[in-house]
């Protein structure tokens, strides 16, 4: 899950660091900050970091030098940021080991998408083990926790099981009978109406996440984007 990933943001522009950190934290990433290359390297010596967002143009040790050391010492994924759009700079960054390169000004939402994609590539097995994320909705399998942004959503055992089953099979439709068999197989005294009741409750609780359990007419339900 995002909250298990730590991202180091390195830039000598405090306002830009604040902006990027705000977006990262909204996506439930842990963040560390540095305003110089030397400070970034000190942080890497003492903290576990999963990805670095690194500015090129900094006083003293520039981003190219820092990136080279990061790759030689830690082999971490790096996204480089720069106000310069010269092709030579991009080629240099990629040659020394940067995984991606964005020119300022950039879209913070695009940066978040690139961060997520890069983490999936860098940690494919770990990302798939215990967490599911859909925008600002995060499901922690092992902890049986659900978050919308930073707020935990309280779900009953059956609500969580129903949400997890549907989310793990996003956009796949299930009949009431299939869901009842999957979630309530140990309750012989329940009826199919309990599926409808739990779906109604989940819809209310997930409304702010922009997600909901959709009705598939003539079939049953599926998990998908808010209509």
PDB file of C-alpha atoms in Angstrom:
ATOM      1  CA  UNK A   1       0.000   0.000   0.000  1.00  0.00           C
ATOM      2  CA  UNK A   2       1.105   3.574  -0.522  1.00  0.00           C
ATOM      3  CA  UNK A   3       1.540   4.244   3.181  1.00  0.00           C
ATOM      4  CA  UNK A   4       4.237   1.539   3.293  1.00  0.00           C
ATOM      5  CA  UNK A   5       6.288   3.367   0.638  1.00  0.00           C
ATOM      6  CA  UNK A   6       8.659   6.215   1.498  1.00  0.00           C
ATOM      7  CA  UNK A   7       9.502   8.834  -1.110  1.00  0.00           C
ATOM      8  CA  UNK A   8      12.337  11.328  -0.782  1.00  0.00           C
ATOM      9  CA  UNK A   9      11.710  14.712  -2.432  1.00  0.00           C
ATOM     10  CA  UNK A  10      14.897  16.653  -3.184  1.00  0.00           C
ATOM     11  CA  UNK A  11      14.632  20.266  -4.401  1.00  0.00           C
ATOM     12  CA  UNK A  12      15.948  23.637  -3.281  1.00  0.00           C
ATOM     13  CA  UNK A  13      12.583  25.311  -3.952  1.00  0.00           C
ATOM     14  CA  UNK A  14      10.599  25.018  -0.678  1.00  0.00           C
ATOM     15  CA  UNK A  15       7.271  25.800  -2.338  1.00  0.00           C
ATOM     16  CA  UNK A  16       7.737  23.043  -4.904  1.00  0.00           C
ATOM     17  CA  UNK A  17       8.752  20.549  -2.222  1.00  0.00           C
ATOM     18  CA  UNK A  18       5.651  21.463  -0.219  1.00  0.00           C
ATOM     19  CA  UNK A  19       3.420  21.001  -3.270  1.00  0.00           C
ATOM     20  CA  UNK A  20       4.852  17.602  -4.191  1.00  0.00           C
ATOM     21  CA  UNK A  21       4.820  16.384  -0.583  1.00  0.00           C
ATOM     22  CA  UNK A  22       1.186  17.436  -0.192  1.00  0.00           C
ATOM     23  CA  UNK A  23       0.150  15.412  -3.233  1.00  0.00           C
ATOM     24  CA  UNK A  24       2.191  12.406  -2.117  1.00  0.00           C
ATOM     25  CA  UNK A  25       0.719  12.454   1.368  1.00  0.00           C
ATOM     26  CA  UNK A  26      -2.781  12.757  -0.085  1.00  0.00           C
ATOM     27  CA  UNK A  27      -2.008   9.454  -1.838  1.00  0.00           C
ATOM     28  CA  UNK A  28      -0.875   8.068   1.544  1.00  0.00           C
ATOM     29  CA  UNK A  29       2.836   7.886   0.790  1.00  0.00           C
ATOM     30  CA  UNK A  30       5.350   8.548   3.533  1.00  0.00           C
ATOM     31  CA  UNK A  31       7.641  11.433   2.629  1.00  0.00           C
ATOM     32  CA  UNK A  32      11.100  12.739   3.428  1.00  0.00           C
ATOM     33  CA  UNK A  33      12.457  16.104   2.294  1.00  0.00           C
ATOM     34  CA  UNK A  34      15.863  17.473   1.366  1.00  0.00           C
ATOM     35  CA  UNK A  35      16.881  20.858  -0.034  1.00  0.00           C
ATOM     36  CA  UNK A  36      20.328  19.835  -1.269  1.00  0.00           C
ATOM     37  CA  UNK A  37      22.054  16.863  -2.765  1.00  0.00           C
ATOM     38  CA  UNK A  38      24.262  16.395   0.283  1.00  0.00           C
ATOM     39  CA  UNK A  39      21.257  16.427   2.609  1.00  0.00           C
ATOM     40  CA  UNK A  40      19.554  13.842   0.400  1.00  0.00           C
ATOM     41  CA  UNK A  41      22.531  11.493   0.643  1.00  0.00           C
ATOM     42  CA  UNK A  42      22.609  11.833   4.440  1.00  0.00           C
ATOM     43  CA  UNK A  43      18.922  10.882   4.552  1.00  0.00           C
ATOM     44  CA  UNK A  44      19.531   7.850   2.351  1.00  0.00           C
ATOM     45  CA  UNK A  45      22.279   6.688   4.713  1.00  0.00           C
ATOM     46  CA  UNK A  46      19.926   6.553   7.683  1.00  0.00           C
ATOM     47  CA  UNK A  47      16.412   5.970   6.283  1.00  0.00           C
ATOM     48  CA  UNK A  48      14.765   3.387   4.066  1.00  0.00           C
ATOM     49  CA  UNK A  49      13.575   5.063   0.872  1.00  0.00           C
ATOM     50  CA  UNK A  50      11.665   3.440  -1.997  1.00  0.00           C
ATOM     51  CA  UNK A  51      11.819   6.205  -4.617  1.00  0.00           C
ATOM     52  CA  UNK A  52      13.522   9.578  -5.070  1.00  0.00           C
ATOM     53  CA  UNK A  53      12.079  12.650  -6.772  1.00  0.00           C
ATOM     54  CA  UNK A  54      15.173  14.684  -7.571  1.00  0.00           C
ATOM     55  CA  UNK A  55      15.699  18.188  -8.931  1.00  0.00           C
ATOM     56  CA  UNK A  56      18.522  18.668 -11.425  1.00  0.00           C
ATOM     57  CA  UNK A  57      19.491  22.303 -10.841  1.00  0.00           C
ATOM     58  CA  UNK A  58      20.670  22.697  -7.246  1.00  0.00           C
ATOM     59  CA  UNK A  59      23.569  24.629  -5.777  1.00  0.00           C
ATOM     60  CA  UNK A  60      26.613  22.594  -4.849  1.00  0.00           C
ATOM     61  CA  UNK A  61      26.035  18.986  -5.826  1.00  0.00           C
ATOM     62  CA  UNK A  62      23.579  18.947  -8.725  1.00  0.00           C
ATOM     63  CA  UNK A  63      20.942  16.324  -9.421  1.00  0.00           C
ATOM     64  CA  UNK A  64      23.053  14.488 -11.972  1.00  0.00           C
ATOM     65  CA  UNK A  65      25.794  13.837  -9.422  1.00  0.00           C
ATOM     66  CA  UNK A  66      23.278  12.803  -6.769  1.00  0.00           C
ATOM     67  CA  UNK A  67      21.487  10.466  -9.158  1.00  0.00           C
ATOM     68  CA  UNK A  68      24.739   8.785 -10.110  1.00  0.00           C
ATOM     69  CA  UNK A  69      25.604   8.136  -6.450  1.00  0.00           C
ATOM     70  CA  UNK A  70      22.092   6.871  -5.726  1.00  0.00           C
ATOM     71  CA  UNK A  71      22.283   4.354  -8.546  1.00  0.00           C
ATOM     72  CA  UNK A  72      25.797   3.202  -7.627  1.00  0.00           C
ATOM     73  CA  UNK A  73      25.023   2.860  -3.916  1.00  0.00           C
ATOM     74  CA  UNK A  74      21.302   2.198  -3.508  1.00  0.00           C
ATOM     75  CA  UNK A  75      19.911   1.322  -6.965  1.00  0.00           C
ATOM     76  CA  UNK A  76      16.660   3.158  -6.235  1.00  0.00           C
ATOM     77  CA  UNK A  77      14.113   4.373  -8.799  1.00  0.00           C
ATOM     78  CA  UNK A  78      14.606   8.092  -9.491  1.00  0.00           C
ATOM     79  CA  UNK A  79      12.354  10.663 -11.150  1.00  0.00           C
ATOM     80  CA  UNK A  80      14.293  13.787 -12.107  1.00  0.00           C
ATOM     81  CA  UNK A  81      12.752  17.261 -12.264  1.00  0.00           C
ATOM     82  CA  UNK A  82      14.196  20.212 -14.129  1.00  0.00           C
ATOM     83  CA  UNK A  83      13.315  23.629 -15.505  1.00  0.00           C
ATOM     84  CA  UNK A  84      15.470  22.860 -18.541  1.00  0.00           C
ATOM     85  CA  UNK A  85      13.907  21.108 -21.507  1.00  0.00           C
ATOM     86  CA  UNK A  86      17.085  20.417 -23.469  1.00  0.00           C
ATOM     87  CA  UNK A  87      17.127  16.952 -24.955  1.00  0.00           C
ATOM     88  CA  UNK A  88      20.766  16.560 -23.932  1.00  0.00           C
ATOM     89  CA  UNK A  89      19.824  16.899 -20.254  1.00  0.00           C
ATOM     90  CA  UNK A  90      17.164  14.208 -20.551  1.00  0.00           C
ATOM     91  CA  UNK A  91      19.554  11.852 -22.306  1.00  0.00           C
ATOM     92  CA  UNK A  92      22.221  12.496 -19.669  1.00  0.00           C
ATOM     93  CA  UNK A  93      19.751  11.818 -16.856  1.00  0.00           C
ATOM     94  CA  UNK A  94      18.597   8.541 -18.360  1.00  0.00           C
ATOM     95  CA  UNK A  95      22.162   7.428 -19.077  1.00  0.00           C
ATOM     96  CA  UNK A  96      23.240   7.882 -15.457  1.00  0.00           C
ATOM     97  CA  UNK A  97      20.313   5.816 -14.218  1.00  0.00           C
ATOM     98  CA  UNK A  98      17.266   8.084 -13.827  1.00  0.00           C
ATOM     99  CA  UNK A  99      14.071   6.155 -14.475  1.00  0.00           C
ATOM    100  CA  UNK A 100      11.983   9.137 -15.554  1.00  0.00           C
ATOM    101  CA  UNK A 101      12.389  12.834 -16.331  1.00  0.00           C
ATOM    102  CA  UNK A 102       9.832  15.665 -16.021  1.00  0.00           C
ATOM    103  CA  UNK A 103      10.184  19.282 -17.084  1.00  0.00           C
ATOM    104  CA  UNK A 104       8.904  22.084 -14.824  1.00  0.00           C
ATOM    105  CA  UNK A 105       6.217  23.244 -14.649  1.00  0.00           C
ATOM    106  CA  UNK A 106       4.596  19.835 -14.492  1.00  0.00           C
ATOM    107  CA  UNK A 107       1.220  18.443 -13.532  1.00  0.00           C
ATOM    108  CA  UNK A 108       1.291  17.101  -9.956  1.00  0.00           C
ATOM    109  CA  UNK A 109      -1.359  14.555 -10.928  1.00  0.00           C
ATOM    110  CA  UNK A 110       0.833  13.299 -13.760  1.00  0.00           C
ATOM    111  CA  UNK A 111       3.754  13.059 -11.354  1.00  0.00           C
ATOM    112  CA  UNK A 112       1.628  10.964  -8.980  1.00  0.00           C
ATOM    113  CA  UNK A 113       0.682   8.646 -11.839  1.00  0.00           C
ATOM    114  CA  UNK A 114       4.334   8.221 -12.776  1.00  0.00           C
ATOM    115  CA  UNK A 115       5.282   7.560  -9.162  1.00  0.00           C
ATOM    116  CA  UNK A 116       2.633   4.861  -8.859  1.00  0.00           C
ATOM    117  CA  UNK A 117       3.634   3.227 -12.151  1.00  0.00           C
ATOM    118  CA  UNK A 118       7.300   3.260 -11.222  1.00  0.00           C
ATOM    119  CA  UNK A 119       6.680   1.700  -7.820  1.00  0.00           C
ATOM    120  CA  UNK A 120       4.622  -1.055  -9.413  1.00  0.00           C
ATOM    121  CA  UNK A 121       7.517  -1.838 -11.742  1.00  0.00           C
ATOM    122  CA  UNK A 122      10.162  -1.609  -9.015  1.00  0.00           C
ATOM    123  CA  UNK A 123       8.292  -3.669  -6.405  1.00  0.00           C
ATOM    124  CA  UNK A 124       5.829  -5.834  -8.368  1.00  0.00           C
ATOM    125  CA  UNK A 125       5.441  -8.690  -5.892  1.00  0.00           C
ATOM    126  CA  UNK A 126       5.326  -6.564  -2.763  1.00  0.00           C
ATOM    127  CA  UNK A 127       2.719  -4.192  -4.173  1.00  0.00           C
ATOM    128  CA  UNK A 128       0.356  -7.005  -4.999  1.00  0.00           C
ATOM    129  CA  UNK A 129       0.517  -8.863  -1.695  1.00  0.00           C
ATOM    130  CA  UNK A 130      -1.428  -6.908   0.875  1.00  0.00           C
ATOM    131  CA  UNK A 131      -2.984  -3.745  -0.527  1.00  0.00           C
ATOM    132  CA  UNK A 132      -5.440  -2.533  -3.121  1.00  0.00           C
ATOM    133  CA  UNK A 133      -5.701   1.145  -4.059  1.00  0.00           C
ATOM    134  CA  UNK A 134      -8.254   2.874  -6.259  1.00  0.00           C
ATOM    135  CA  UNK A 135      -7.574   6.616  -6.327  1.00  0.00           C
ATOM    136  CA  UNK A 136      -8.157   7.813  -2.776  1.00  0.00           C
ATOM    137  CA  UNK A 137      -9.659   4.492  -1.668  1.00  0.00           C
ATOM    138  CA  UNK A 138      -7.183   2.079  -0.032  1.00  0.00           C
ATOM    139  CA  UNK A 139      -7.909  -1.460   1.150  1.00  0.00           C
ATOM    140  CA  UNK A 140      -5.461  -3.206   3.491  1.00  0.00           C
ATOM    141  CA  UNK A 141      -6.116  -6.927   3.249  1.00  0.00           C
ATOM    142  CA  UNK A 142      -4.019  -8.099   6.182  1.00  0.00           C
ATOM    143  CA  UNK A 143      -5.127  -5.338   8.542  1.00  0.00           C
ATOM    144  CA  UNK A 144      -8.728  -5.482   7.306  1.00  0.00           C
ATOM    145  CA  UNK A 145      -8.679  -1.696   7.072  1.00  0.00           C
ATOM    146  CA  UNK A 146     -10.240   0.663   4.550  1.00  0.00           C
ATOM    147  CA  UNK A 147      -9.223   4.305   4.086  1.00  0.00           C
ATOM    148  CA  UNK A 148     -10.679   7.166   2.066  1.00  0.00           C
ATOM    149  CA  UNK A 149      -7.857   9.700   1.850  1.00  0.00           C
ATOM    150  CA  UNK A 150      -6.482   9.682   5.415  1.00  0.00           C
ATOM    151  CA  UNK A 151      -9.757   8.766   7.098  1.00  0.00           C
ATOM    152  CA  UNK A 152     -10.395   5.173   8.093  1.00  0.00           C
ATOM    153  CA  UNK A 153     -13.829   3.856   7.133  1.00  0.00           C
ATOM    154  CA  UNK A 154     -15.391   1.582   9.716  1.00  0.00           C
ATOM    155  CA  UNK A 155     -16.746  -1.605   8.128  1.00  0.00           C
ATOM    156  CA  UNK A 156     -18.229  -4.707   9.655  1.00  0.00           C
ATOM    157  CA  UNK A 157     -16.622  -8.058   8.957  1.00  0.00           C
ATOM    158  CA  UNK A 158     -19.108  -8.893   6.201  1.00  0.00           C
ATOM    159  CA  UNK A 159     -18.932  -5.424   4.651  1.00  0.00           C
ATOM    160  CA  UNK A 160     -15.169  -5.698   4.421  1.00  0.00           C
ATOM    161  CA  UNK A 161     -15.337  -9.206   2.943  1.00  0.00           C
ATOM    162  CA  UNK A 162     -17.885  -8.086   0.361  1.00  0.00           C
ATOM    163  CA  UNK A 163     -15.909  -4.976  -0.602  1.00  0.00           C
ATOM    164  CA  UNK A 164     -12.641  -6.900  -0.862  1.00  0.00           C
ATOM    165  CA  UNK A 165     -14.175  -9.630  -3.019  1.00  0.00           C
ATOM    166  CA  UNK A 166     -15.691  -7.113  -5.430  1.00  0.00           C
ATOM    167  CA  UNK A 167     -12.595  -4.867  -5.488  1.00  0.00           C
ATOM    168  CA  UNK A 168     -10.295  -7.806  -6.211  1.00  0.00           C
ATOM    169  CA  UNK A 169     -12.507  -8.497  -9.221  1.00  0.00           C
ATOM    170  CA  UNK A 170     -13.077  -4.913 -10.362  1.00  0.00           C
ATOM    171  CA  UNK A 171     -15.613  -4.538 -13.187  1.00  0.00           C
ATOM    172  CA  UNK A 172     -16.607  -8.214 -12.960  1.00  0.00           C
ATOM    173  CA  UNK A 173     -20.314  -8.744 -12.322  1.00  0.00           C
ATOM    174  CA  UNK A 174     -21.569 -11.169  -9.678  1.00  0.00           C
ATOM    175  CA  UNK A 175     -25.055 -12.455  -9.017  1.00  0.00           C
ATOM    176  CA  UNK A 176     -26.533 -12.199  -5.537  1.00  0.00           C
ATOM    177  CA  UNK A 177     -26.278 -15.960  -5.276  1.00  0.00           C
ATOM    178  CA  UNK A 178     -22.544 -15.889  -6.066  1.00  0.00           C
ATOM    179  CA  UNK A 179     -21.874 -13.153  -3.513  1.00  0.00           C
ATOM    180  CA  UNK A 180     -23.985 -14.856  -0.869  1.00  0.00           C
ATOM    181  CA  UNK A 181     -22.142 -18.139  -1.361  1.00  0.00           C
ATOM    182  CA  UNK A 182     -18.762 -16.388  -1.203  1.00  0.00           C
ATOM    183  CA  UNK A 183     -19.374 -14.146   1.820  1.00  0.00           C
ATOM    184  CA  UNK A 184     -22.164 -15.753   3.842  1.00  0.00           C
ATOM    185  CA  UNK A 185     -21.540 -19.454   3.258  1.00  0.00           C
ATOM    186  CA  UNK A 186     -21.413 -20.094   7.028  1.00  0.00           C
ATOM    187  CA  UNK A 187     -24.769 -18.470   7.738  1.00  0.00           C
ATOM    188  CA  UNK A 188     -27.476 -20.895   6.742  1.00  0.00           C
ATOM    189  CA  UNK A 189     -30.205 -18.771   8.344  1.00  0.00           C
ATOM    190  CA  UNK A 190     -29.506 -15.694   6.148  1.00  0.00           C
ATOM    191  CA  UNK A 191     -31.184 -14.855   2.855  1.00  0.00           C
ATOM    192  CA  UNK A 192     -30.145 -13.189  -0.391  1.00  0.00           C
ATOM    193  CA  UNK A 193     -31.635  -9.945   0.915  1.00  0.00           C
ATOM    194  CA  UNK A 194     -28.621  -9.554   3.198  1.00  0.00           C
ATOM    195  CA  UNK A 195     -26.500  -8.996   0.064  1.00  0.00           C
ATOM    196  CA  UNK A 196     -28.681  -6.028  -0.928  1.00  0.00           C
ATOM    197  CA  UNK A 197     -28.551  -4.640   2.606  1.00  0.00           C
ATOM    198  CA  UNK A 198     -24.751  -4.753   2.740  1.00  0.00           C
ATOM    199  CA  UNK A 199     -24.422  -3.250  -0.738  1.00  0.00           C
ATOM    200  CA  UNK A 200     -26.630  -0.331   0.315  1.00  0.00           C
ATOM    201  CA  UNK A 201     -24.471   0.312   3.377  1.00  0.00           C
ATOM    202  CA  UNK A 202     -21.229   0.101   1.417  1.00  0.00           C
ATOM    203  CA  UNK A 203     -22.519   2.561  -1.170  1.00  0.00           C
ATOM    204  CA  UNK A 204     -23.116   5.128   1.560  1.00  0.00           C
ATOM    205  CA  UNK A 205     -19.741   4.564   3.214  1.00  0.00           C
ATOM    206  CA  UNK A 206     -17.770   4.697  -0.057  1.00  0.00           C
ATOM    207  CA  UNK A 207     -19.589   7.658  -1.595  1.00  0.00           C
ATOM    208  CA  UNK A 208     -16.762  10.129  -0.854  1.00  0.00           C
ATOM    209  CA  UNK A 209     -14.207   7.852  -2.496  1.00  0.00           C
ATOM    210  CA  UNK A 210     -15.829   8.283  -5.905  1.00  0.00           C
ATOM    211  CA  UNK A 211     -16.346   4.537  -6.031  1.00  0.00           C
ATOM    212  CA  UNK A 212     -19.403   2.441  -5.488  1.00  0.00           C
ATOM    213  CA  UNK A 213     -20.954  -0.940  -5.864  1.00  0.00           C
ATOM    214  CA  UNK A 214     -22.811  -0.731  -9.138  1.00  0.00           C
ATOM    215  CA  UNK A 215     -26.033  -2.528  -9.945  1.00  0.00           C
ATOM    216  CA  UNK A 216     -25.823  -4.632 -13.091  1.00  0.00           C
ATOM    217  CA  UNK A 217     -29.419  -4.998 -14.150  1.00  0.00           C
ATOM    218  CA  UNK A 218     -30.511  -8.580 -14.614  1.00  0.00           C
ATOM    219  CA  UNK A 219     -27.280  -9.865 -13.088  1.00  0.00           C
ATOM    220  CA  UNK A 220     -26.289  -8.441  -9.711  1.00  0.00           C
ATOM    221  CA  UNK A 221     -23.438  -6.179  -8.622  1.00  0.00           C
ATOM    222  CA  UNK A 222     -19.907  -5.106  -9.488  1.00  0.00           C
ATOM    223  CA  UNK A 223     -17.289  -2.704  -8.128  1.00  0.00           C
ATOM    224  CA  UNK A 224     -16.455   0.242 -10.386  1.00  0.00           C
ATOM    225  CA  UNK A 225     -16.180   3.974 -10.845  1.00  0.00           C
ATOM    226  CA  UNK A 226     -18.883   6.258  -9.543  1.00  0.00           C
ATOM    227  CA  UNK A 227     -21.532   6.950 -12.173  1.00  0.00           C
TER     228      UNK A 227
END
